[in-house]
Short mmCIF file of C-alpha atoms in Angstrom, two decimals:
data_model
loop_
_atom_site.label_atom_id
_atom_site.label_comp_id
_atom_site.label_asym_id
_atom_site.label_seq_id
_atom_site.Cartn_x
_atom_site.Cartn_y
_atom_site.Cartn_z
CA UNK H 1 -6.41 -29.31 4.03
CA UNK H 2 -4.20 -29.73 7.34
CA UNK H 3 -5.42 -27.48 10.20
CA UNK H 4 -3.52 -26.58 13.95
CA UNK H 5 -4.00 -24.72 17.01
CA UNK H 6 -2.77 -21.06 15.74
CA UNK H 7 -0.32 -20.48 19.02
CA UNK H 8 1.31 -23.59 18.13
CA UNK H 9 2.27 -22.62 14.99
CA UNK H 10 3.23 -18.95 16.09
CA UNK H 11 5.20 -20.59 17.73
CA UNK H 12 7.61 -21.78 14.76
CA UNK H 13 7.19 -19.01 12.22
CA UNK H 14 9.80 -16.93 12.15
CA UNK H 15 8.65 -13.01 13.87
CA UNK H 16 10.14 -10.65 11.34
CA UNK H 17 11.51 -11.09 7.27
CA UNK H 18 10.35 -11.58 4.19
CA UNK H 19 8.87 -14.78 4.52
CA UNK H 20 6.20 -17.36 1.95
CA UNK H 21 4.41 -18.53 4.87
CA UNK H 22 2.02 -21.60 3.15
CA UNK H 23 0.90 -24.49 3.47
CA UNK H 24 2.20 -27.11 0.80
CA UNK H 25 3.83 -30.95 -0.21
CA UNK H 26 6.12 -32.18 -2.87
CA UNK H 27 3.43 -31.29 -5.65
CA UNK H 28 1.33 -28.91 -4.70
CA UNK H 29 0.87 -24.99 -2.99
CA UNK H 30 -2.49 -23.74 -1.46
CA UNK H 31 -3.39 -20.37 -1.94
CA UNK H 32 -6.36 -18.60 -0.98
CA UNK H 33 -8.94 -16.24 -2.91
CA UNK H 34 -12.27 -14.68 -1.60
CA UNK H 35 -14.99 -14.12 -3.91
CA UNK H 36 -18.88 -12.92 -3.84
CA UNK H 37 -20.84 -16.43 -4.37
CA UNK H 38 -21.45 -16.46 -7.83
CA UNK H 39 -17.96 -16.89 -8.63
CA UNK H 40 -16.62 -18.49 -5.82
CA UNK H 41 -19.72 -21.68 -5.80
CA UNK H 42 -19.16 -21.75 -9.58
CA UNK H 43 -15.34 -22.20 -9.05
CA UNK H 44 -15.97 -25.26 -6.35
CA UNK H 45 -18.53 -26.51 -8.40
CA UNK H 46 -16.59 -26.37 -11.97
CA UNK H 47 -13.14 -26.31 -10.67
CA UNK H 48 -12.23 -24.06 -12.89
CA UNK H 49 -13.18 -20.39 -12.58
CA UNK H 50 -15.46 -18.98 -15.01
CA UNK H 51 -18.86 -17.38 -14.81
CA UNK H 52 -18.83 -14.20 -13.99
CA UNK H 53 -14.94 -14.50 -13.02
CA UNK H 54 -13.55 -11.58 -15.31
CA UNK H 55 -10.17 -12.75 -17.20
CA UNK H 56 -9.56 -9.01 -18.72
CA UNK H 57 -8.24 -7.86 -14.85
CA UNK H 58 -5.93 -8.75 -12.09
CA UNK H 59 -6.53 -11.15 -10.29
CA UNK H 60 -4.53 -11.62 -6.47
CA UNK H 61 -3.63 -14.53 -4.80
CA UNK H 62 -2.33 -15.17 -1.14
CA UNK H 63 -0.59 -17.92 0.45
CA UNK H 64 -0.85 -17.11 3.72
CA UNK H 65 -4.00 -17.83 5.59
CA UNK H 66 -4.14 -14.86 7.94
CA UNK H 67 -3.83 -12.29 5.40
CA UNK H 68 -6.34 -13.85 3.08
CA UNK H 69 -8.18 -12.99 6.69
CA UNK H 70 -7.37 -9.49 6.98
CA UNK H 71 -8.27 -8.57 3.48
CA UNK H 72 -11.44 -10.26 3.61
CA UNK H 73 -12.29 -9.52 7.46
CA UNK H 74 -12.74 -13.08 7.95
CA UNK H 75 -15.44 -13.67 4.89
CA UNK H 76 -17.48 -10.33 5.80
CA UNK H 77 -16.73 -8.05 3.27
CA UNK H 78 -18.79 -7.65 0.21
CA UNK H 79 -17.92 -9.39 -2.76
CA UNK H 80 -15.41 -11.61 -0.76
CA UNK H 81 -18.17 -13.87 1.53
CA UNK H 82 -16.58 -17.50 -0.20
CA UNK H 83 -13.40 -17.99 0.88
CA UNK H 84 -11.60 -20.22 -1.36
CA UNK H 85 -8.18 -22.85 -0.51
CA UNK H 86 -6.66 -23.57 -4.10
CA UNK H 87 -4.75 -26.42 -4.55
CA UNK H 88 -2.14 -25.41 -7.15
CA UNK H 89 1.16 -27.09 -8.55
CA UNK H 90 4.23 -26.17 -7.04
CA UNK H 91 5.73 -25.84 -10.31
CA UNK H 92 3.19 -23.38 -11.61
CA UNK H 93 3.40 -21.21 -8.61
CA UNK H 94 6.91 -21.32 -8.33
CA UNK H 95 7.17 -20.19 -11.99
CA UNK H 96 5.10 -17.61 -11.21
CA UNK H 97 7.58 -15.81 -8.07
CA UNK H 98 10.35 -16.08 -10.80
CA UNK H 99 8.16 -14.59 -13.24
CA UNK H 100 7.24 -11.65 -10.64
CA UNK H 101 7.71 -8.21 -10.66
CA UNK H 102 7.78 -5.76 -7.84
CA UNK H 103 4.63 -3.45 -7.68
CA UNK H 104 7.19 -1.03 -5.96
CA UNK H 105 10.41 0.00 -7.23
CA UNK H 106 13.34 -2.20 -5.80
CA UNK H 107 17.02 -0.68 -6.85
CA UNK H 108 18.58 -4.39 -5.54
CA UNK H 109 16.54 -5.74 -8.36
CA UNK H 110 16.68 -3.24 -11.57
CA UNK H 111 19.42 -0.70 -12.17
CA UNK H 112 16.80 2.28 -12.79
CA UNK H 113 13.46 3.61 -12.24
CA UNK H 114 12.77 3.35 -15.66
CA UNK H 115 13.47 -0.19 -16.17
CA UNK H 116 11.28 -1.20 -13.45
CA UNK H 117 8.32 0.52 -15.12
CA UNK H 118 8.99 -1.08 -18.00
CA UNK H 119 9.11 -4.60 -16.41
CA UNK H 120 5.66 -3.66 -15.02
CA UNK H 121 3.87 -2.58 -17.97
CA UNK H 122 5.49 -6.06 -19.61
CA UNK H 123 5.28 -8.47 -17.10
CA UNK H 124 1.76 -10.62 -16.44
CA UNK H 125 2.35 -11.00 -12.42
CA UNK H 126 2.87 -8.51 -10.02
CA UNK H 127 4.66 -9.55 -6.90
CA UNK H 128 3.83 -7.51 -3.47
CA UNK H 129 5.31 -7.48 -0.17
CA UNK H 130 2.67 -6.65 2.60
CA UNK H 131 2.60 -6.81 6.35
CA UNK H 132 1.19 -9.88 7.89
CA UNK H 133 -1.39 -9.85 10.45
CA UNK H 134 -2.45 -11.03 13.86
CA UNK H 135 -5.75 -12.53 13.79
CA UNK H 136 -7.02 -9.71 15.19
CA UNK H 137 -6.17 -7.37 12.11
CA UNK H 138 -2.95 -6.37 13.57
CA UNK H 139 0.00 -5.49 11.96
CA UNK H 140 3.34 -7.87 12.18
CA UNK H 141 6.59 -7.37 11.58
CA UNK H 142 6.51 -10.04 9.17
CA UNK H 143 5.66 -9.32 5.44
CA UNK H 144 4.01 -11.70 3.67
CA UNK H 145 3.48 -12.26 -0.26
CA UNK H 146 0.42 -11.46 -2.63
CA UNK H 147 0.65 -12.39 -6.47
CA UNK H 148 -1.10 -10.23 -9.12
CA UNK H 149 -1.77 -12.37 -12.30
CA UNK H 150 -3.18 -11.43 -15.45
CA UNK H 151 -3.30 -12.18 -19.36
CA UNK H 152 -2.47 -15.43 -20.47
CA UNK H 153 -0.77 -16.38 -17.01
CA UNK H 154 -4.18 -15.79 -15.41
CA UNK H 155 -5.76 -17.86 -18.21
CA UNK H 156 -3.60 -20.77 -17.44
CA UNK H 157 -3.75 -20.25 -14.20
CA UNK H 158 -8.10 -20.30 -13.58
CA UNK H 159 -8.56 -23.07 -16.48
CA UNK H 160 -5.58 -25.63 -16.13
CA UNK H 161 -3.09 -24.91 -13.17
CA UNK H 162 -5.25 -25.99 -10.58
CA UNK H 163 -5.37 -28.86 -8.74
CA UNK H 164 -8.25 -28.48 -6.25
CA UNK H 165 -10.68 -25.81 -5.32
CA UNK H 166 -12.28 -26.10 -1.81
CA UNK H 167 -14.42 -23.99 -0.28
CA UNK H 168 -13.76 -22.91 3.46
CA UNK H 169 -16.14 -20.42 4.00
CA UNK H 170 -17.92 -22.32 6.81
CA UNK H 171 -14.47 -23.10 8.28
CA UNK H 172 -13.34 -19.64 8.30
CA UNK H 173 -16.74 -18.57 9.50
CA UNK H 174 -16.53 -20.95 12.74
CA UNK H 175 -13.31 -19.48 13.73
CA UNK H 176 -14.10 -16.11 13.29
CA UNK H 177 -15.28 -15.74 16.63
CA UNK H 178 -12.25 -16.46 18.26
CA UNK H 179 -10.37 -14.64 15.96
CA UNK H 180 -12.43 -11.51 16.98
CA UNK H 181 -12.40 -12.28 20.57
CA UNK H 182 -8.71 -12.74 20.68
CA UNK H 183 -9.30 -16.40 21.99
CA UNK H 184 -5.85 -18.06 19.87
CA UNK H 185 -6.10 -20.21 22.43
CA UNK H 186 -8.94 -22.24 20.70
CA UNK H 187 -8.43 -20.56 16.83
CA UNK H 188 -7.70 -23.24 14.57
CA UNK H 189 -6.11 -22.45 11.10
CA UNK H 190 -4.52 -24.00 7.91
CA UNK H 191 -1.13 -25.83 8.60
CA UNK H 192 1.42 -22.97 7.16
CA UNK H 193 5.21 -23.50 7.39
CA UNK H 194 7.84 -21.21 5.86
CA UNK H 195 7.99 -22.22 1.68
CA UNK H 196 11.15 -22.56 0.18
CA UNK H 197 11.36 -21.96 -3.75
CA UNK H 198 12.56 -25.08 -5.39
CA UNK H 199 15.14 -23.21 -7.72
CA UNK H 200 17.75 -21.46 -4.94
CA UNK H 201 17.89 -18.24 -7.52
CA UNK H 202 14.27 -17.24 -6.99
CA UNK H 203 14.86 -17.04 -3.37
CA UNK H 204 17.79 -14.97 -3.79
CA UNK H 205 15.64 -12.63 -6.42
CA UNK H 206 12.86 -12.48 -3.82
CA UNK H 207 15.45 -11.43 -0.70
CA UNK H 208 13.63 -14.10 0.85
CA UNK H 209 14.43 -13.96 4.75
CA UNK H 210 16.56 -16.60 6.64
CA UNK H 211 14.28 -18.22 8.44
CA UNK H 212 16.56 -19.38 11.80
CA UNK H 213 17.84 -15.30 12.15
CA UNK H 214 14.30 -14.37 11.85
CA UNK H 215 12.80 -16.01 14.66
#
């Protein structure tokens, strides 16, 4: 895993949009989880999750770094002390934005109400548009992406989709303290530039934000 100053790269990331802000190469997407230990040291272990990972529920996943933070509060939280960087294919994760459906209704994308609902109850991956966050917890005008996988999609994803599990707790827990002191002159985080779906239509379904009017 690549790591940078954090005001460099706020320095390139666009300030407002919707935005995939990840870190990633011509194979492969990380995304991050946050788990209590027994699931997230059997996953590193294994690499695979299993244990006392529960298949029969949701299960979110985050590409961006800093709001992995803010949900967790950098690693404190109960149940989410192992943070976890997943190595997963590009093609896999890219399948699963086109597979996505809103967890809000979105009239650009279905005609009525109705349908939407429908495409919920149906579809095995939720898609959700949040607002990205300052190291410091605090809000951004930028939104970044969550996935919600389930079913067989979440089966394929824990057991053969996966690449590399890594654990970062201690990482995230050394930087912590800068995060909370509002040094960003010395935070140091994962390498994240703005991810571009291979297949131009998924962008388009997404309303993905141009990146050079954004900044």
């Amino acid at each position: 895993m690549h790591t940078e100053l954090y005001i460099e790269q706020q320095k390139r990331w666009p300030s407002s949009g919707r935005h995939i802000l990840a870190q990633f190469d011509d194979e492969t997407i990380i995304v991050y989880q946050a788990y209590q230990p027994s699931i997230g040291l059997f996953a590193v272990k294994h690499q695979y999750f299993g244990g006392d990972f529960s298949y029969n529920r949701m299960s979110w996943i985050k590409p961006n770094f800093m709001w992995m933070m803010y949900r967790s509060g950098w690693g404190t939280k109960a149940g989410q002390e192992i943070t976890l960087a997943i190595r997963l294919r590009r093609v896999f994760f890219d399948t699963l934005l086109d597979q996505a459906v809103p967890s809000s209704f979105e009239p650009e994308q279905f005609a009525t109400r109705e349908l939407w609902q429908t495409a919920v109850k149906q579809s095995e991956v939720r898609l959700q548009w949040d607002p990205d966050h300052a190291p410091s917890g605090a809000p951004l005008e930028r939104r970044a992406i969550q996935l919600g996988i389930r079913g067989s999609v979440l089966e394929k994803y824990g057991r053969n989709a996966i690449v590399e599990i890594m654990d970062i707790s201690n990482f995230v827990q050394t930087q912590r303290k800068y995060a909370q002191a509002q040094e960003y002159k010395n935070l140091v985080c994962p390498t994240e530039d703005v991810y571009i779906p291979i297949n131009s239509a998924i962008g388009k379904k997404l309303r993905l934000s141009d990146s050079e009017k954004e900044k």
